[in-house]
Amino acid sequence: MTVMRVWKGWTRRSDADEYEGYMRRTGLVGYQKTEGNRGVHFTRRDVGDNTEFCFVTFWESWDAVRAFAGDDPERAVFYPDDDRYLVDRDWVVTHYDVVETA
């Protein structure tokens, strides 16, 4: 069974490019280095004065999710400079069982 994990965070639009680069160096690397990661979709869109970022990751099992997120996989994972950029964020992530991929 594949598990899909979804997290969103928001920056000021003026910080969006810098945050994107930061997440490429931290978040994407963290996902990709964790055994059992099956892929990452990293998206962004401008919403008013802010930019919304969304990470959708795919994992081969709940054990793989826990290897990335720790013992409480519902809690979001943050990186040292996130407070510098984020004006809002999901503190809890959403998980889905992937039923089918076409």
Coordinates of C-alpha atoms in Angstrom, one line a residue:
M1 CA 0.0 0.0 0.0
T2 CA 1.2 3.5 -0.8
V3 CA 0.7 6.3 1.6
M4 CA 0.3 9.9 0.4
R5 CA 1.3 12.7 2.8
V6 CA 0.2 16.3 2.2
W7 CA 1.5 19.5 3.9
K8 CA 1.0 23.2 3.2
G9 CA 2.8 26.3 4.3
W10 CA 2.6 30.0 3.4
T11 CA 5.2 32.7 3.0
R12 CA 5.1 36.4 2.1
R13 CA 5.1 36.6 -1.7
S14 CA 8.4 38.6 -1.4
D15 CA 10.0 35.6 0.4
A16 CA 8.7 32.9 -1.9
D17 CA 11.7 32.4 -4.2
E18 CA 14.1 32.3 -1.3
Y19 CA 11.9 29.8 0.5
E20 CA 11.6 27.6 -2.5
G21 CA 15.4 27.4 -2.8
Y22 CA 15.6 26.7 0.9
M23 CA 13.1 23.9 0.7
R24 CA 14.9 22.4 -2.3
R25 CA 18.1 22.2 -0.1
T26 CA 16.3 20.9 3.0
G27 CA 12.8 19.4 2.5
L28 CA 13.3 17.8 -0.9
V29 CA 16.6 16.3 0.1
G30 CA 15.1 15.0 3.4
Y31 CA 12.3 13.3 1.6
Q32 CA 14.5 11.8 -1.1
K33 CA 17.1 10.5 1.3
T34 CA 14.5 8.6 3.4
E35 CA 14.2 4.9 2.4
G36 CA 10.7 4.1 1.3
N37 CA 10.0 7.5 -0.3
R38 CA 8.3 6.9 -3.7
G39 CA 8.2 10.5 -4.9
V40 CA 7.6 14.2 -4.1
H41 CA 5.5 16.8 -5.8
F42 CA 6.5 20.3 -4.7
T43 CA 4.0 23.0 -5.7
R44 CA 3.4 26.7 -5.2
R45 CA 0.8 29.4 -6.0
D46 CA 0.3 33.0 -5.2
V47 CA -2.7 33.8 -3.0
G48 CA -3.2 37.5 -2.2
D49 CA 0.0 38.8 -0.6
N50 CA 1.3 35.3 0.2
T51 CA 2.5 32.3 -1.7
E52 CA 1.2 28.9 -0.7
F53 CA 3.6 25.9 -0.9
C54 CA 2.3 22.3 -0.9
F55 CA 4.3 19.1 -0.6
V56 CA 2.7 15.9 -1.6
T57 CA 4.9 12.9 -0.9
F58 CA 4.4 9.2 -1.5
W59 CA 5.6 6.5 0.8
E60 CA 5.8 2.7 0.4
S61 CA 4.4 2.1 4.0
W62 CA 3.6 3.7 7.3
D63 CA 7.0 2.5 8.5
A64 CA 8.6 4.6 5.8
V65 CA 6.4 7.6 6.9
R66 CA 7.6 7.2 10.5
A67 CA 11.2 6.9 9.3
F68 CA 10.8 10.4 7.9
A69 CA 8.4 12.0 10.4
G70 CA 9.1 10.2 13.7
D71 CA 6.8 8.4 16.1
D72 CA 4.0 10.9 15.6
P73 CA 3.6 10.9 11.8
E74 CA 0.6 13.3 11.9
R75 CA 2.9 16.1 13.2
A76 CA 4.5 18.2 10.5
V77 CA 8.3 18.1 10.0
F78 CA 10.0 21.5 10.1
Y79 CA 13.5 22.8 9.3
P80 CA 15.7 25.2 11.2
D81 CA 14.9 28.4 9.2
D82 CA 11.1 27.7 8.6
D83 CA 10.2 30.3 11.2
R84 CA 12.1 32.9 9.2
Y85 CA 9.9 32.4 6.1
L86 CA 6.5 30.9 7.1
V87 CA 3.7 33.2 8.0
D88 CA 1.3 30.3 8.4
R89 CA 1.6 26.5 8.2
D90 CA -0.1 23.2 8.7
W91 CA 1.0 21.8 12.0
V92 CA -0.7 18.5 11.2
V93 CA -0.3 16.7 7.9
T94 CA -3.0 14.8 6.1
H95 CA -2.4 11.2 5.0
Y96 CA -4.3 9.2 2.4
D97 CA -4.1 5.6 1.3
V98 CA -3.5 5.5 -2.4
V99 CA -6.2 3.3 -3.9
E100 CA -5.2 3.5 -7.5
T101 CA -2.8 5.3 -9.8
A102 CA -3.7 5.7 -13.5

